[in-house]
PDB file of C-alpha atoms in Angstrom:
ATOM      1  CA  UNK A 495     -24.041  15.515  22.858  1.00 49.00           C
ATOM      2  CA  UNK A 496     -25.672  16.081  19.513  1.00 54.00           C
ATOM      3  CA  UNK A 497     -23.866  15.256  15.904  1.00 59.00           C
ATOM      4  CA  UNK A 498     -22.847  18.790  15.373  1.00 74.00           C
ATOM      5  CA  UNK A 499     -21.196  18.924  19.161  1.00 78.00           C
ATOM      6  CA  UNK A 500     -17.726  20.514  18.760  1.00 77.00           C
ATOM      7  CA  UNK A 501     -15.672  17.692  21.077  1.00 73.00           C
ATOM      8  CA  UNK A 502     -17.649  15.165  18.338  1.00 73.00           C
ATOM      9  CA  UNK A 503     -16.884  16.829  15.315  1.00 79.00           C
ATOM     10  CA  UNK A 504     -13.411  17.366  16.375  1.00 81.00           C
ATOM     11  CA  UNK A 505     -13.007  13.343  17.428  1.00 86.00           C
ATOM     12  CA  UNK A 506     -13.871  12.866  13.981  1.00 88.00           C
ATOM     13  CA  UNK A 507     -11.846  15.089  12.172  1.00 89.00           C
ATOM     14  CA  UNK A 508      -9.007  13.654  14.527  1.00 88.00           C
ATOM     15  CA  UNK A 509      -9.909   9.839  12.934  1.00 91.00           C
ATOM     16  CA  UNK A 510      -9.985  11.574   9.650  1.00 93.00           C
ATOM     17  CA  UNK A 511      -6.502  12.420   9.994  1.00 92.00           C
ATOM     18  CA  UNK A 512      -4.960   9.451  11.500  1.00 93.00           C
ATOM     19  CA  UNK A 513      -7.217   6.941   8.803  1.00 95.00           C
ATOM     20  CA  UNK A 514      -5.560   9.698   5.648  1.00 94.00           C
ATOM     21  CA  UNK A 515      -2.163   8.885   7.243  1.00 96.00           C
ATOM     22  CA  UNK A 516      -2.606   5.670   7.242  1.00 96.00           C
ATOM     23  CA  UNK A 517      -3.838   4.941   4.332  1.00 96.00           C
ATOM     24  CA  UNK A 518      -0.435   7.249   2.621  1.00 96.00           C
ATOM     25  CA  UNK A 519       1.797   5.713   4.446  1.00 97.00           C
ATOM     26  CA  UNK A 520       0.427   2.445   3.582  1.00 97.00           C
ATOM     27  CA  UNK A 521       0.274   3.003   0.051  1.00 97.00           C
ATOM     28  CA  UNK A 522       3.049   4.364  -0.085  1.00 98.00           C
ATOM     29  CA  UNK A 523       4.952   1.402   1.315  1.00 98.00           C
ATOM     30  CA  UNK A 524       3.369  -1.238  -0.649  1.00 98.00           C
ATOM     31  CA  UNK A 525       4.052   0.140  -3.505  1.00 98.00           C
ATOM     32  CA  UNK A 526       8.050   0.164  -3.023  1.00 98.00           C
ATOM     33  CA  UNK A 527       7.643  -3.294  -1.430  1.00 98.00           C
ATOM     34  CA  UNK A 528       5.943  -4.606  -4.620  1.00 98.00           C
ATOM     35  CA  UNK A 529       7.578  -2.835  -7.253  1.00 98.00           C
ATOM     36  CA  UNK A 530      10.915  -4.445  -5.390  1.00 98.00           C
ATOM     37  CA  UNK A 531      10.480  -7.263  -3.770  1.00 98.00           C
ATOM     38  CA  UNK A 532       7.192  -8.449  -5.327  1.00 97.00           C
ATOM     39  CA  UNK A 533       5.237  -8.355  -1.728  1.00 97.00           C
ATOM     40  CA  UNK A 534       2.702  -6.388  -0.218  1.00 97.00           C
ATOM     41  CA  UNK A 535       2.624  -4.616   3.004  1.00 96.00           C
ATOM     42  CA  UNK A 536       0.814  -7.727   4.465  1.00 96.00           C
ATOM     43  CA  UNK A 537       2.705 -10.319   3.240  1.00 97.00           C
ATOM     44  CA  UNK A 538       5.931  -8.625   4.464  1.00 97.00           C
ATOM     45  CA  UNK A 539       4.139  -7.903   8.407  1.00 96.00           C
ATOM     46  CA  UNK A 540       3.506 -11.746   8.459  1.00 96.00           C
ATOM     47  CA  UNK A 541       7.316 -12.561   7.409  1.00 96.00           C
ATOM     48  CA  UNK A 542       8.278  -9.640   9.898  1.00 96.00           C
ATOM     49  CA  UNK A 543       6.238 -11.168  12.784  1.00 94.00           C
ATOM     50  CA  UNK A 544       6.421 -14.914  12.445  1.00 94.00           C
ATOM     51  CA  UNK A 545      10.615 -13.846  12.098  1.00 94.00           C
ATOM     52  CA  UNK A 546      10.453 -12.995  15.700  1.00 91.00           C
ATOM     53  CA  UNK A 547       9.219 -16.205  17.501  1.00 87.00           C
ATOM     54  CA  UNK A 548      11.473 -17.874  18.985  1.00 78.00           C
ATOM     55  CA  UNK A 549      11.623 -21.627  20.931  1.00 71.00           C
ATOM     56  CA  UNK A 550      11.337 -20.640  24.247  1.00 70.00           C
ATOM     57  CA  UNK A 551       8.010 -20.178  26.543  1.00 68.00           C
ATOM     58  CA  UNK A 552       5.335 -18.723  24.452  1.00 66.00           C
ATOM     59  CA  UNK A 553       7.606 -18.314  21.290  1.00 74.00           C
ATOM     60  CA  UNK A 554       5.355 -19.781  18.931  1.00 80.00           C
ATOM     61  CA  UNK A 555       2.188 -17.432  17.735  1.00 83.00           C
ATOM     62  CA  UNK A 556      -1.089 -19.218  17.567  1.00 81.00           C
ATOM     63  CA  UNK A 557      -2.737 -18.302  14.105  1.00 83.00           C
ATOM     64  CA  UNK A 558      -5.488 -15.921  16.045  1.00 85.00           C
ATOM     65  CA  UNK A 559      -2.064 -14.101  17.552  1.00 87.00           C
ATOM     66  CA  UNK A 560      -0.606 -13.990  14.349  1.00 89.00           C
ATOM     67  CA  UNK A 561      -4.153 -12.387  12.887  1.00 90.00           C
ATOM     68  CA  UNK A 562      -3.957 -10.187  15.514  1.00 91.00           C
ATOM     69  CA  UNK A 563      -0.350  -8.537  15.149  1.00 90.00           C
ATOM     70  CA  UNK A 564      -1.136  -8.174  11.485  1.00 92.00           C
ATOM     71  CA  UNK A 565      -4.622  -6.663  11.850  1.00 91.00           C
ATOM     72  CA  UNK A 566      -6.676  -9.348   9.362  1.00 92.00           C
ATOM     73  CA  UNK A 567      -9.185 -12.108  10.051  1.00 93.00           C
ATOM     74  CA  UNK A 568      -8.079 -15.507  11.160  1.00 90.00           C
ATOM     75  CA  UNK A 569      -9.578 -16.635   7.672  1.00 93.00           C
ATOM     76  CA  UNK A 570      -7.957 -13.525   5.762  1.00 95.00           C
ATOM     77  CA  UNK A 571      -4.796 -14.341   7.598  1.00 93.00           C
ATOM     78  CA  UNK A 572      -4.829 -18.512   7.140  1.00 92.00           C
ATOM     79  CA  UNK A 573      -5.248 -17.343   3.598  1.00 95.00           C
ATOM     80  CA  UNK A 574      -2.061 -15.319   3.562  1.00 96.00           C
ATOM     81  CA  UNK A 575       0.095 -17.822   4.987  1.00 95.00           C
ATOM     82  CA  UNK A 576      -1.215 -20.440   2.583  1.00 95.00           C
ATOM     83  CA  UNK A 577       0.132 -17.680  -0.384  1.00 96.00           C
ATOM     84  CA  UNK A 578       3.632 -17.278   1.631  1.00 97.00           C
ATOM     85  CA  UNK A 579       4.116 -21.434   1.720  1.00 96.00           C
ATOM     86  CA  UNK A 580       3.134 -21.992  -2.179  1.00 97.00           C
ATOM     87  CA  UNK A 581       6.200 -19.203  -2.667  1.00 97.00           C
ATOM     88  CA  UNK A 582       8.399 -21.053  -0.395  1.00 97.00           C
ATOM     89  CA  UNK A 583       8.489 -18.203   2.485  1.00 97.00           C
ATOM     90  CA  UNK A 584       6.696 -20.302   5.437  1.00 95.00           C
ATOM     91  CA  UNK A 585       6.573 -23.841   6.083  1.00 92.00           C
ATOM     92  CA  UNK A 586       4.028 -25.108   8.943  1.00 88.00           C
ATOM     93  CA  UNK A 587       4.446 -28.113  11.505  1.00 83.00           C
ATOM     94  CA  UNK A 588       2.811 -30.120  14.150  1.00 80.00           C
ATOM     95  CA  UNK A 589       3.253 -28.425  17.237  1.00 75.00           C
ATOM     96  CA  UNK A 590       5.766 -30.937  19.027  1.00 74.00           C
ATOM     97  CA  UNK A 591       3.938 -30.774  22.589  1.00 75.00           C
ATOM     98  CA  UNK A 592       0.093 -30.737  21.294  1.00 72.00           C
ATOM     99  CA  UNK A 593      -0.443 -32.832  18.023  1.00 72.00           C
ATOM    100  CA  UNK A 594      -3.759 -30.425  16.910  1.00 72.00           C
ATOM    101  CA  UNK A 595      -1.432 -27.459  17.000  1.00 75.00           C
ATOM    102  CA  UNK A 596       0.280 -26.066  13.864  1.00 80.00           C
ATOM    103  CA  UNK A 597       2.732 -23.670  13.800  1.00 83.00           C
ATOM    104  CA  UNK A 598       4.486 -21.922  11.055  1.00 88.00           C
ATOM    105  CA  UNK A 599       7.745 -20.632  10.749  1.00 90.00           C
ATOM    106  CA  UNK A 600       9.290 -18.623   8.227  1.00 94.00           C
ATOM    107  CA  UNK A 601      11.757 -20.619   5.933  1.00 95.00           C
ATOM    108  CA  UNK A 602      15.498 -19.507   4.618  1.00 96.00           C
ATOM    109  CA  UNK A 603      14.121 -18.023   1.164  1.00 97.00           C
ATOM    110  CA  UNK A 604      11.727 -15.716   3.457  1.00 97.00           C
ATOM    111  CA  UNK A 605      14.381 -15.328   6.056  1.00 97.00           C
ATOM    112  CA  UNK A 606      16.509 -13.873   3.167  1.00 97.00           C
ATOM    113  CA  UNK A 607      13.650 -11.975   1.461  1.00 98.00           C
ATOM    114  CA  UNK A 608      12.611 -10.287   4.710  1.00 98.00           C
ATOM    115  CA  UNK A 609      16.332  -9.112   5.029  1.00 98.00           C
ATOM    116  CA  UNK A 610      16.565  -7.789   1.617  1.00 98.00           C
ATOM    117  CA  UNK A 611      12.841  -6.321   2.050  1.00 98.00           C
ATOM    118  CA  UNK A 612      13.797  -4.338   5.363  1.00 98.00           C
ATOM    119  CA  UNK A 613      15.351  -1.493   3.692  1.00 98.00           C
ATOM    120  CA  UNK A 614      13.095  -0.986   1.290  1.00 98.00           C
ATOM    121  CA  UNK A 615      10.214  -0.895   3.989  1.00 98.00           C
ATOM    122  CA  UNK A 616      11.920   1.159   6.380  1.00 97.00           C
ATOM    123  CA  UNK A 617      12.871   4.485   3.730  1.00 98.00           C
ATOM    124  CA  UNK A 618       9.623   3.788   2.319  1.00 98.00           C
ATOM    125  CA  UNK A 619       7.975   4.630   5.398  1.00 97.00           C
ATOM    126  CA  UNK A 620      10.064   7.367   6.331  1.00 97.00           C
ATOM    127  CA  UNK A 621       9.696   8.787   2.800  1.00 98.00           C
ATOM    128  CA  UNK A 622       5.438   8.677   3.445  1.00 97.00           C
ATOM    129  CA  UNK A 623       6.303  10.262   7.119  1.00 97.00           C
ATOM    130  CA  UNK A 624       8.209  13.375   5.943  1.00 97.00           C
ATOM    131  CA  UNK A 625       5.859  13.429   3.245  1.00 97.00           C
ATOM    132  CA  UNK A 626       2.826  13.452   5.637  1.00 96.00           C
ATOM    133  CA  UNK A 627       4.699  16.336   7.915  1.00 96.00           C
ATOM    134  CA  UNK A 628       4.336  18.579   5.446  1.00 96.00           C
ATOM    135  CA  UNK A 629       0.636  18.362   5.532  1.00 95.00           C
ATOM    136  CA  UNK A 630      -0.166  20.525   8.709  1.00 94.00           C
ATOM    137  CA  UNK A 631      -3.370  18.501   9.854  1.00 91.00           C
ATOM    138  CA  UNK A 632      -1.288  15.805   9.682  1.00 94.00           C
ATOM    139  CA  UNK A 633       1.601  16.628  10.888  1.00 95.00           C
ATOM    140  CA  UNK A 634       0.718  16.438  14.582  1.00 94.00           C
ATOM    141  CA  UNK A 635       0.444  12.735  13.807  1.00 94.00           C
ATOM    142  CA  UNK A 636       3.417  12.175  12.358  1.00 95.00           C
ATOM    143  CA  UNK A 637       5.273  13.690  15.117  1.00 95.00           C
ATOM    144  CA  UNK A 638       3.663  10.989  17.582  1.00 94.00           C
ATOM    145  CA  UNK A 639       4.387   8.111  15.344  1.00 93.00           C
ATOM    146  CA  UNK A 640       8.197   9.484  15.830  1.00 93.00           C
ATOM    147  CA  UNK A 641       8.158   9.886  19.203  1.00 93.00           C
ATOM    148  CA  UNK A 642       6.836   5.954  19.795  1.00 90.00           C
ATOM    149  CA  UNK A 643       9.863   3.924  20.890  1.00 72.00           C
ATOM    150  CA  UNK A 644       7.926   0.460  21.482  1.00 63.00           C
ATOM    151  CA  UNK A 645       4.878  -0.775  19.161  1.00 59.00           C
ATOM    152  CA  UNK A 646       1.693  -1.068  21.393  1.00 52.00           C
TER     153      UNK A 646
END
């Protein structure tokens, strides 16, 4: 294949699109959760996934888990939980079973500012989405991001 081959050219306009949708949506999204709840779209995936361990088997995230299901470095996202415990969101704690462990758990105060966040995420994004479906290259996209039922 050479760089003007068709298939190639339209892989990349296909990135193009999904990286512009993206990038809206995101916006988009941190914007409301800022101007609202003083939080960015980061800050607010790290409260949303660290909500959702639990005590059982494999409840507890690992910090490279954690990096992981919020897309960032393990530095970028050790950083980010530092942030969350100065502002009283997440506490962290000696894994009870391995003593070089830490875990960290979201706190009431984030508890409660994740709840009140929700809403404001949620219409957010599907403000950007029925924004985005009016853009015809891009609303092939939106309509799979719809049809998802489970995140991957």
């Amino acid at each position: 294949m050479t760089a003007t081959d068709p298939a190639l050219t339209a892989l990349s306009q296909g990135w193009c699109a999904l990286s512009l949708l993206h990038g809206r949506i995101e916006v988009h999204i941190e914007r409301a959760l800022q101007t609202k709840h003083n939080l960015s779209v980061r800050e607010y995936s790290l409260l949303d996934v660290l909500s959702r361990q639990h005590d059982g088997d494999g409840g507890h995230l690992q910090m490279k888990q954690v990096a992981d299901a919020v897309v960032l470095s393990q530095s970028a996202t050790t950083r980010l939980v530092t942030r969350l415990e100065d502002r009283g969101l997440l506490a962290r704690y000696l894994c009870p079973t391995d003593r070089r462990g830490i875990y960290t758990d979201v706190t009431e105060a984030g508890l409660t500012l994740l709840e009140e966040a929700r809403p404001t995420n949620d219409a957010a994004l599907r403000e950007a989405l029925d924004k985005a479906a009016e853009t015809p290259e891009l609303a092939p996209l939106v309509r799979v991001v719809e049809s998802l039922s489970t995140p991957a």
